[in-house]
Structures are given as C-alpha cells and as structure tokens.
PDB file of C-alpha atoms in Angstrom:
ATOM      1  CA  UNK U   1       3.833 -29.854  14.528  1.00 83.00           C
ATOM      2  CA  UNK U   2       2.533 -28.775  11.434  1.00 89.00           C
ATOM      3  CA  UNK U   3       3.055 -29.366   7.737  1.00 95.00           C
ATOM      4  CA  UNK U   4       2.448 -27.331   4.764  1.00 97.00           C
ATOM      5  CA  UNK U   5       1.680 -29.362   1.393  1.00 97.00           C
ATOM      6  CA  UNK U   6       2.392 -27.767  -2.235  1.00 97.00           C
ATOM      7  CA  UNK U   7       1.915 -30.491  -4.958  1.00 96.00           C
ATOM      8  CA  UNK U   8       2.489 -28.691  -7.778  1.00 96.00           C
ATOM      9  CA  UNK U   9       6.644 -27.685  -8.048  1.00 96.00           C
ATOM     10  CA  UNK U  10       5.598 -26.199 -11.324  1.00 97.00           C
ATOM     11  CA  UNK U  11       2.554 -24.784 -13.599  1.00 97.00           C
ATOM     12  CA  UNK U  12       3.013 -22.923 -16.977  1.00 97.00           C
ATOM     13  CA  UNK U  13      -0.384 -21.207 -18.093  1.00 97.00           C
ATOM     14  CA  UNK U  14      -0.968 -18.140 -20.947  1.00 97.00           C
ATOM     15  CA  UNK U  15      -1.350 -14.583 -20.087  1.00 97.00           C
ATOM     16  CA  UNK U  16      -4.930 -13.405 -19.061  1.00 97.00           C
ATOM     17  CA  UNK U  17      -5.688 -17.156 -18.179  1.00 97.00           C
ATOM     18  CA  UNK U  18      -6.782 -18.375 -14.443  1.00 98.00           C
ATOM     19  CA  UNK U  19      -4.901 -20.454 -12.745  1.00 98.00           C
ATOM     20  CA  UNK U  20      -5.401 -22.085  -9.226  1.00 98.00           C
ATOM     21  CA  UNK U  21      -2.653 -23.085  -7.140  1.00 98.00           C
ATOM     22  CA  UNK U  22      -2.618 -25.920  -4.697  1.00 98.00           C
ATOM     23  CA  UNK U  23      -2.061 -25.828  -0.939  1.00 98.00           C
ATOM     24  CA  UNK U  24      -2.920 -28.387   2.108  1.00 98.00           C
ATOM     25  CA  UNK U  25      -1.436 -28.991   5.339  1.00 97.00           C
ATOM     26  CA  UNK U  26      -2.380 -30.789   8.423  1.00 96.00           C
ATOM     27  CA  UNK U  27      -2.893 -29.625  11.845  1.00 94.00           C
ATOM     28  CA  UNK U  28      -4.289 -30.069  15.431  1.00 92.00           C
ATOM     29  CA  UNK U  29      -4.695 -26.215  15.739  1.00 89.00           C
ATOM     30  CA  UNK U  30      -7.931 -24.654  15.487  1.00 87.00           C
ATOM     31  CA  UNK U  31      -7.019 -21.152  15.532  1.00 87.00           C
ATOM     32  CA  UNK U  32      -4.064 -20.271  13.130  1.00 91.00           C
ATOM     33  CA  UNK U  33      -3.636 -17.864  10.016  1.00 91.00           C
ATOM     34  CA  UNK U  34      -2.682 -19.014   6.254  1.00 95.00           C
ATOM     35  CA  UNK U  35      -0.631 -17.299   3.833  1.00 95.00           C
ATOM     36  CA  UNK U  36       0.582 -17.271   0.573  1.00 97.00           C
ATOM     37  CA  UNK U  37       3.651 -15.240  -0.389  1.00 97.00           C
ATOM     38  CA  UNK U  38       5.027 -14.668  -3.899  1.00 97.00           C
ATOM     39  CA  UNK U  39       9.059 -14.944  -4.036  1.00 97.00           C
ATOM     40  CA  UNK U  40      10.202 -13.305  -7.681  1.00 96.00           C
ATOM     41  CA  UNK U  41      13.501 -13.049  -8.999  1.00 93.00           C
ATOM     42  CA  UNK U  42      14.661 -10.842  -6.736  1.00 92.00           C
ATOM     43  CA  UNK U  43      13.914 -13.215  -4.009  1.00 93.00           C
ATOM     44  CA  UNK U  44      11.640 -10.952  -1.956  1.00 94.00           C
ATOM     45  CA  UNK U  45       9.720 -12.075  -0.187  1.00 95.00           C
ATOM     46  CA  UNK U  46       6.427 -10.318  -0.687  1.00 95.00           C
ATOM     47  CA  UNK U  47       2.662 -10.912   0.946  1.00 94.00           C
ATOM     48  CA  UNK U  48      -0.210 -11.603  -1.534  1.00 96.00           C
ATOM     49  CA  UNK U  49      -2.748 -12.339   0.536  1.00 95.00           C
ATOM     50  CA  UNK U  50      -3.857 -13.536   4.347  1.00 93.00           C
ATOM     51  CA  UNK U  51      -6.739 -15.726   5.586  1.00 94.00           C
ATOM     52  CA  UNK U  52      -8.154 -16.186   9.702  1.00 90.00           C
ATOM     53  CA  UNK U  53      -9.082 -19.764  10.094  1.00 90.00           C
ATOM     54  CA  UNK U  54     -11.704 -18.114  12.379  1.00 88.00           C
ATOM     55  CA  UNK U  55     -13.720 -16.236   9.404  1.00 88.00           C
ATOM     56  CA  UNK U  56     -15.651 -18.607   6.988  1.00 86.00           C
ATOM     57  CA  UNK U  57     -15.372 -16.008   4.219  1.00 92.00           C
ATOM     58  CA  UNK U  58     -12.802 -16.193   1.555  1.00 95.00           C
ATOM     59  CA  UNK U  59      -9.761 -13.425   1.119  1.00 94.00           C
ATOM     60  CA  UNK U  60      -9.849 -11.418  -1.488  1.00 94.00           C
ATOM     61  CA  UNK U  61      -6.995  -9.149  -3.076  1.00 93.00           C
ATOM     62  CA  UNK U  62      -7.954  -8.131  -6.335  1.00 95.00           C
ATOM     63  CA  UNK U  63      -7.207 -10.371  -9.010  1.00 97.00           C
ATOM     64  CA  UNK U  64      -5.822 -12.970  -6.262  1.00 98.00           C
ATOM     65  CA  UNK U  65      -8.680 -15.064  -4.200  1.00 97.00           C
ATOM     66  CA  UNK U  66      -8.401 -18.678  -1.931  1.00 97.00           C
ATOM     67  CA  UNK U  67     -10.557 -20.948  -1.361  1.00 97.00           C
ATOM     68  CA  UNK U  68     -10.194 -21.926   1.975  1.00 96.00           C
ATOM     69  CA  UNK U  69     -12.217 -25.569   3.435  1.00 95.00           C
ATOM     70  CA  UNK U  70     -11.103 -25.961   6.820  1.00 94.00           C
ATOM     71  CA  UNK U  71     -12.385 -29.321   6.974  1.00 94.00           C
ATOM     72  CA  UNK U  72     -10.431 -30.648   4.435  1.00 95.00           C
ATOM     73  CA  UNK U  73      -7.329 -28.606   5.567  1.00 96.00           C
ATOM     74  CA  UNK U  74      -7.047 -27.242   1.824  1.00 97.00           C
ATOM     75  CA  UNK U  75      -6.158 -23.553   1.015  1.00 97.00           C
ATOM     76  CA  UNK U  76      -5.688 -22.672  -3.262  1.00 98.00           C
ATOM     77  CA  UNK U  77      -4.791 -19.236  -4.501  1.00 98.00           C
ATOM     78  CA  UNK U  78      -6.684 -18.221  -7.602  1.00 98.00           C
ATOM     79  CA  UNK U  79      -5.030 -15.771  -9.735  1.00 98.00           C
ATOM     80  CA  UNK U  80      -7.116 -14.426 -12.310  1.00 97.00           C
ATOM     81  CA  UNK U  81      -6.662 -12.779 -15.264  1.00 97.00           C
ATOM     82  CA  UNK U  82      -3.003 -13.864 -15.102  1.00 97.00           C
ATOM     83  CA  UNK U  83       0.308 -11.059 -15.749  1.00 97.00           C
ATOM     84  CA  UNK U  84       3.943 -11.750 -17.112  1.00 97.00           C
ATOM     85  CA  UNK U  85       4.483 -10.180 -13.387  1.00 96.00           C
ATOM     86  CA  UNK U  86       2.542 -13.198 -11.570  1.00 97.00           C
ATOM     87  CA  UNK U  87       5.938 -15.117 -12.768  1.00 97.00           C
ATOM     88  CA  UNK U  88       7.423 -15.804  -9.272  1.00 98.00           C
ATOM     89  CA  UNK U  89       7.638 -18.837  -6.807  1.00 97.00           C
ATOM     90  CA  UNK U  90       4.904 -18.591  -4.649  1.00 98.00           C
ATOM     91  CA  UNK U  91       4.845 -20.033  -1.282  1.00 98.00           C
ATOM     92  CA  UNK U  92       1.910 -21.238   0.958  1.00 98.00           C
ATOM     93  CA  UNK U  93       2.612 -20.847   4.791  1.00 96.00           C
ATOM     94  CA  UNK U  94       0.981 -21.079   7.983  1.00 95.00           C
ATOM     95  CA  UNK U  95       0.979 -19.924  11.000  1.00 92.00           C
ATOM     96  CA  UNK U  96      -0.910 -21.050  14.626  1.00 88.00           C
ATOM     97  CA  UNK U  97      -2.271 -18.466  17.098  1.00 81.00           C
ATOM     98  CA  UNK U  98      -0.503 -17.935  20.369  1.00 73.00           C
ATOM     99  CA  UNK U  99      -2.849 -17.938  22.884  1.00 69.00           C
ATOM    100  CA  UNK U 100      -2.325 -14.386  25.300  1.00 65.00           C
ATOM    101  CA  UNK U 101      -1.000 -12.430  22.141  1.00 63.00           C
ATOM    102  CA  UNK U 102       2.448 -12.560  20.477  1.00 64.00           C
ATOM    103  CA  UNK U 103       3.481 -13.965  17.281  1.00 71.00           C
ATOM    104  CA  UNK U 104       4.545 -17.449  15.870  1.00 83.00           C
ATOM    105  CA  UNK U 105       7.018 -19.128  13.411  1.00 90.00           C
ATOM    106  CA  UNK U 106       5.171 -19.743  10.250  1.00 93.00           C
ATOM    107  CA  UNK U 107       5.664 -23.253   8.353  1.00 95.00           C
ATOM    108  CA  UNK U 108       5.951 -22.999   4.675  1.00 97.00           C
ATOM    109  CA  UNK U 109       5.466 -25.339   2.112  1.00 97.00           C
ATOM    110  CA  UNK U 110       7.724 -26.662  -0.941  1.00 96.00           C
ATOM    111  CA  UNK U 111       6.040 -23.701  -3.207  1.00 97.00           C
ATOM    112  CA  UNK U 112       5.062 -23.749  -6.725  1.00 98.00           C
ATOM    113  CA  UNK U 113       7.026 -22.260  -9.708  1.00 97.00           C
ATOM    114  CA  UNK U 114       4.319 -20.520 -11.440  1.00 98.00           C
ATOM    115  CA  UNK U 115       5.300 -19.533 -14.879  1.00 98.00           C
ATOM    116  CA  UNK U 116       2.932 -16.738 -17.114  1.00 97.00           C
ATOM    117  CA  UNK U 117       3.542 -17.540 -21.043  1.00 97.00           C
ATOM    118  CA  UNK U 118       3.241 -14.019 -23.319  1.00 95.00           C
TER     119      UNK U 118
ATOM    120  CA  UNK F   1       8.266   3.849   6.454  1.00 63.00           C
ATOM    121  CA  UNK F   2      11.193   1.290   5.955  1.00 81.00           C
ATOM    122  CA  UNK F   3      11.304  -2.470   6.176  1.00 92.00           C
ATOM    123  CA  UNK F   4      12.496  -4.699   7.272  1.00 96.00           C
ATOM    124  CA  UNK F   5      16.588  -3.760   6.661  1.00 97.00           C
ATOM    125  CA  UNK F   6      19.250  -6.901   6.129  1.00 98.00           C
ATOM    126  CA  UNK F   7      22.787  -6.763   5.918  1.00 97.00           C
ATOM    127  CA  UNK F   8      24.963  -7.524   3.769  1.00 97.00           C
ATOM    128  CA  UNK F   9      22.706  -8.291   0.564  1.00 96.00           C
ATOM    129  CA  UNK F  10      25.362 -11.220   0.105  1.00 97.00           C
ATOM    130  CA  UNK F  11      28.212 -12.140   1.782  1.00 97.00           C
ATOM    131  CA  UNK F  12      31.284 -14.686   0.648  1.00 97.00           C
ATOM    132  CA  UNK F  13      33.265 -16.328   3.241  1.00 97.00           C
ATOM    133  CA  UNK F  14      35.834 -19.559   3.127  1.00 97.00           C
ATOM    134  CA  UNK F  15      35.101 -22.450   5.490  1.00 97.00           C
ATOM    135  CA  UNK F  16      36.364 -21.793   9.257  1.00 96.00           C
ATOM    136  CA  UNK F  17      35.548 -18.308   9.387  1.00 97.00           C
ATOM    137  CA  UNK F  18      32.702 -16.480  11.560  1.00 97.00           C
ATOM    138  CA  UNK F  19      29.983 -15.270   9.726  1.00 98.00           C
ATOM    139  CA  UNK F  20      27.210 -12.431  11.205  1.00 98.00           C
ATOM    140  CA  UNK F  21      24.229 -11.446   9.806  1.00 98.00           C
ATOM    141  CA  UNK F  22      22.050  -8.461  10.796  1.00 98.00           C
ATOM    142  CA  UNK F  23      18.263  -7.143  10.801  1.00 98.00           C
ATOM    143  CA  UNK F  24      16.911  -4.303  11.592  1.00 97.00           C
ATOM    144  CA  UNK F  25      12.814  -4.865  11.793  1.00 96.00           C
ATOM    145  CA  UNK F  26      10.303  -2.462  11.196  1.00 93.00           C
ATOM    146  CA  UNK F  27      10.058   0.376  13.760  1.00 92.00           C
ATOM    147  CA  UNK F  28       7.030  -0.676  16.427  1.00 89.00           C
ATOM    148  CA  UNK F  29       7.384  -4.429  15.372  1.00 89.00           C
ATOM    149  CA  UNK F  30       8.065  -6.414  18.618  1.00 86.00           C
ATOM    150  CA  UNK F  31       8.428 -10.045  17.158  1.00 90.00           C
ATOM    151  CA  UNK F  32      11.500 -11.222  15.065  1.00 94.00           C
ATOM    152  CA  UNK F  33      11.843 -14.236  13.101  1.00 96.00           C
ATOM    153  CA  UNK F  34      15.208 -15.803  11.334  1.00 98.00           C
ATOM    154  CA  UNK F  35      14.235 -18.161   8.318  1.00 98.00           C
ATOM    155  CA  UNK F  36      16.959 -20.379   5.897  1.00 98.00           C
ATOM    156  CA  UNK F  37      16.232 -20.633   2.391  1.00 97.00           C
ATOM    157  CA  UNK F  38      18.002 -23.591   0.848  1.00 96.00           C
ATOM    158  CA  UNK F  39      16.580 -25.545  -2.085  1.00 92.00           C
ATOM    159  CA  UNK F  40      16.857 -28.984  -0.483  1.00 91.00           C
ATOM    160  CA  UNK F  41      15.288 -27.515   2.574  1.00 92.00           C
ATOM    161  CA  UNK F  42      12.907 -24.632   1.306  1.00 94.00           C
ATOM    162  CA  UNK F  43      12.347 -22.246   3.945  1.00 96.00           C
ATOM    163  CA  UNK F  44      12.670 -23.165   7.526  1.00 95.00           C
ATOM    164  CA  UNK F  45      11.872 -21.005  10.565  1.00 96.00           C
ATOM    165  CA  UNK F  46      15.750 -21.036  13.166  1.00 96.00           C
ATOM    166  CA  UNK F  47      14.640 -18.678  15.425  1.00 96.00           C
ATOM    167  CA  UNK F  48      12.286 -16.139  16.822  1.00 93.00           C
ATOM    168  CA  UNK F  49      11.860 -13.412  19.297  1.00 93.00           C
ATOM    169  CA  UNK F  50       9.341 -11.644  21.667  1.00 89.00           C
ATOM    170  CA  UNK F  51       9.941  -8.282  22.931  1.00 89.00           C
ATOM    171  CA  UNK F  52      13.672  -9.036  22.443  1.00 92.00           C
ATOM    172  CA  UNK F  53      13.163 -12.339  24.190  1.00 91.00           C
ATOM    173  CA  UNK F  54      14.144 -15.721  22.369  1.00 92.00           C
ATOM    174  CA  UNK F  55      10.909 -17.853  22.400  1.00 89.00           C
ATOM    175  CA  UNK F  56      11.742 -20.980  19.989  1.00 89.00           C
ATOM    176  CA  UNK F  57      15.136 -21.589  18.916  1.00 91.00           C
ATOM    177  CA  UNK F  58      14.577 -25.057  18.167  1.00 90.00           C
ATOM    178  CA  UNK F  59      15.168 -24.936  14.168  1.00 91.00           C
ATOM    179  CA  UNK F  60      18.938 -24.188  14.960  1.00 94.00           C
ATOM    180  CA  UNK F  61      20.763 -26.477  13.495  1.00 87.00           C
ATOM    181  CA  UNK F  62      23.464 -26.784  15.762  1.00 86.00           C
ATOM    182  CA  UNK F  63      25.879 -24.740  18.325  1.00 91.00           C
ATOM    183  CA  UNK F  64      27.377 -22.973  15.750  1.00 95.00           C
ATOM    184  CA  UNK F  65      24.688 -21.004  15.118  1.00 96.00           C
ATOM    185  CA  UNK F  66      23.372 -18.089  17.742  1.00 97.00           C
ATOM    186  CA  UNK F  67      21.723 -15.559  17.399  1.00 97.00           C
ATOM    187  CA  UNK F  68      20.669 -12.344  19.341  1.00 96.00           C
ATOM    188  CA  UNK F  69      18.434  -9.337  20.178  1.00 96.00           C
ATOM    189  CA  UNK F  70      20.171  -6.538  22.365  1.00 95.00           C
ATOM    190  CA  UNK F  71      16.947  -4.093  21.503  1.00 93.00           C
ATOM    191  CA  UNK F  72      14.102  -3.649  19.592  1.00 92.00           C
ATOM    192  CA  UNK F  73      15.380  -2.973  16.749  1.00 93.00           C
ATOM    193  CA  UNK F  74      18.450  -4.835  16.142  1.00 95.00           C
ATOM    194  CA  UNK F  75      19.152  -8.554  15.844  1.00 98.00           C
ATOM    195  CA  UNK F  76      22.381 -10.563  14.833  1.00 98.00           C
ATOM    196  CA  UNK F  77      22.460 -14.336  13.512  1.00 98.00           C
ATOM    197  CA  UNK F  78      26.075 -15.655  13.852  1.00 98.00           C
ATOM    198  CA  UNK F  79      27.338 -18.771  12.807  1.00 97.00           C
ATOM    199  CA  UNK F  80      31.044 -19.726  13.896  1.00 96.00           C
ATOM    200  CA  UNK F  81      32.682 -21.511  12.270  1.00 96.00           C
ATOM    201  CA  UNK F  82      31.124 -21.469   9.012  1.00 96.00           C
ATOM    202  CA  UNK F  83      30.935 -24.479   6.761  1.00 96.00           C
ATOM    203  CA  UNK F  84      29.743 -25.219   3.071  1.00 96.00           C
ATOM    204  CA  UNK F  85      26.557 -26.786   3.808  1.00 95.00           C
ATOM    205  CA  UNK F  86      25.878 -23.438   5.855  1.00 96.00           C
ATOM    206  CA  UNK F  87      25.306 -21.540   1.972  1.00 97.00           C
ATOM    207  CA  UNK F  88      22.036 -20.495   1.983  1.00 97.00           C
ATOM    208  CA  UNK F  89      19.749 -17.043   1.463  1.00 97.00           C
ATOM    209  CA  UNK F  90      19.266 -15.797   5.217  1.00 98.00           C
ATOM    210  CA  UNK F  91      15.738 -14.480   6.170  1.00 98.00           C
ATOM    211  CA  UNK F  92      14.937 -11.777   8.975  1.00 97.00           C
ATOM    212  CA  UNK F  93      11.044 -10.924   9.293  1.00 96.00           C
ATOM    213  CA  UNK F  94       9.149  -9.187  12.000  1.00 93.00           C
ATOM    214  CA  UNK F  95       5.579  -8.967  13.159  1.00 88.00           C
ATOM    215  CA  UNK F  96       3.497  -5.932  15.081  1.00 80.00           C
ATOM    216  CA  UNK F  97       2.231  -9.018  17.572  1.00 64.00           C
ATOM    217  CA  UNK F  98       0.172  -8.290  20.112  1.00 58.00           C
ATOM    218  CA  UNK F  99      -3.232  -9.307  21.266  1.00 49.00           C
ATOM    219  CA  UNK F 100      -4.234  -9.623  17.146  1.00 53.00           C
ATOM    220  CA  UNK F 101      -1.768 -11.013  15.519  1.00 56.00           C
ATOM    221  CA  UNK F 102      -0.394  -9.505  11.815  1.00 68.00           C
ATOM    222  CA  UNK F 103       1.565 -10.019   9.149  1.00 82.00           C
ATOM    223  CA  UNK F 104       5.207 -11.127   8.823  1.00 89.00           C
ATOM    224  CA  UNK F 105       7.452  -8.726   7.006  1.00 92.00           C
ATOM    225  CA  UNK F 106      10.143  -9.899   5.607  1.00 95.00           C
ATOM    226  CA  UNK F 107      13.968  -8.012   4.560  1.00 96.00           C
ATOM    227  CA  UNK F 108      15.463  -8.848   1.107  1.00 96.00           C
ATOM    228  CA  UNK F 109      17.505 -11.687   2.606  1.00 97.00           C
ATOM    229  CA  UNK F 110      21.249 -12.080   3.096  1.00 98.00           C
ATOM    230  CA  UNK F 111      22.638 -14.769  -0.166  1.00 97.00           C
ATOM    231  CA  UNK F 112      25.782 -16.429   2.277  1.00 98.00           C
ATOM    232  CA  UNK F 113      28.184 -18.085   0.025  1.00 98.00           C
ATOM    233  CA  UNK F 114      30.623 -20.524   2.499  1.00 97.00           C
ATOM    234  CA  UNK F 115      33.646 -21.599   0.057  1.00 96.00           C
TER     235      UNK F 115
END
C-alpha cells in the first residue's frame, strides 16, 4: 500500500511571494504518477499539475513547478509569484501504474491549507 | 465538452433512509472512481471501475454501501440505510485509461448531510 505525506496543514505567505509546499510518500512501486490538485471554496476538485516517475525532468505549469527526487520519495509544488486565487487546499496524490493499461485509485495526502495575504 | 456530471450537488436525508448518488463521466472515459471526503478521513478512494467492470472495491466501508456501472456512462453509489457518520462530500472521477494512463477528472462532488 501506499501513503501520501503532507506536513504542513497550513502556510500563510504575501501576495507575489514563493512558496513551496511539502509532499512525501512511501512506496514499493517503481512506475506510478504524482499529482497535486488544488480544492478551493467551491470544493472542486481541480488538476494543477502531473509528474511520470519515469521522466527525470521536473513539471512545469506556468507559475506552478515540483521538484520531484525519487530517491528520497519527496514531491513539493512551487508556486511562484503567488495570487489571492492560489487560496485553496491543495492536495498531493499518487497514483501506481497498472501494468497492461487501465487506470488506478489514487492515494491522497492530508493536504495543505495554503492561504495568499493581500 | 462536459465533465464529469454529479447529482444532486447536496442532498439531506434522516438516518434509516436509502441514499443514491450518481455520475455521469466524461464521454470516451472508460475508468470510474468513487472518493469520500470527510475531514477526519481526507479523501479516500471506495471504489473503481474498468470498462464498467468493478476492479477494487476494497475502501467500502461496509455492506451498506454498493455501488454500480450499468454503461459507460452512468454509475450509482448507494448506501442503505444511511447513518450520521455516513455525512460526507461524495467524489465521482473518471480517467481516458488505456495503454498510457491520464488524468483523473473529477465532478463537483455530492455534500450528503445524514440527520
């Protein structure tokens, strides 16, 4: 089974700042996908950006970035140049690789409560 | 093209009485996934489907719960008979699957309120 760790419930940071969010999680997979989701207000659940454990490069979604270390099983979300919009849980979440095709349960973490000050 | 579609958007019941939840997923889609939100729990995965098929319904929590997926592009989650520690924001998400695997969509959940 896996776990998803988020050890940060909550961060507060000024508009425009950076701020780097927190994920790790422990597996015996080595093929799987990561995620983090943003949940706002409205409780949608909304995408923000995807990673392949397979590809050593780092996702990229415009102001949002991870830096993913396999090795050490750790997976932050950078959010640069921060908006009053970025206010939202946001969720980390993974998901293993079916070998032959098909698609998997994902396993989310805790999340973080991310909070953008005017 | 639409998402993921959930209904109701929130539904209030009393304790004792049976409770269904539907999902339509997006069009072409062939995976389905139910989720709980709860905020002792966070979000947990109860069920999913492949091509209609149940795969892993291990995250039901007990008989009371069942869900189904007649066709591709409708699924029901029922629980009977409801109870109060069944409140909860209800999840449906579905995936393109296949050989490369994508992205789960989610619907804007179903808020279940069990007096």
């Amino acid at each position: 089974a896996q776990t998803v760790t988020q050890s940060q419930p909550e961060m507060s940071v000024q508009e425009a700042e950076t701020v780097t969010l927190s994920c790790t999680y422990d597996t015996s997979e080595n093929n799987y996908y990561l995620f983090w989701y943003k949940q706002p207000p409205s409780r949608q659940m909304i995408l923000v950006i995807r990673q392949e454990a397979y590809k050593q490069q780092n996702a990229t979604e415009n102001r949002f970035s991870v830096n993913f270390q396999k090795a050490a099983k750790s997976f932050s979300l950078k959010i640069s140049d921060s908006q009053l919009g970025d206010t939202a849980m946001y969720f980390c979440a993974f998901m293993k690789h079916r070998a032959g095709g098909g698609a998997d349960g994902l396993t989310f973490g805790k999340g973080t409560h991310l909070i953008i000050q005017p | 093209d639409a998402g993921v579609i959930q209904s109701p958007r929130h539904e209030v019941t009393e304790m004792g009485q049976e409770v269904t939840l539907r999902c339509k997923p997006i069009s072409g889609h062939n995976s389905l996934f139910w989720y709980r939100q709860t905020m002792m729990r966070g979000l947990e995965l109860l069920i999913y489907f492949n091509n209609n098929v149940p795969i892993d319904d291990s995250g039901m929590p007990e008989d009371r719960f069942s869900a189904k997926m007649p066709n591709a592009s409708f699924s029901t989650l029922k629980i009977q008979p409801s109870e109060p520690r069944d409140s909860a924001v209800y999840f449906c998400a579905s995936i393109s699957g296949g050989a490369v695997t994508d992205t789960q969509y989610f619907g804007p959940g179903t808020r279940l309120t069990v007096l």
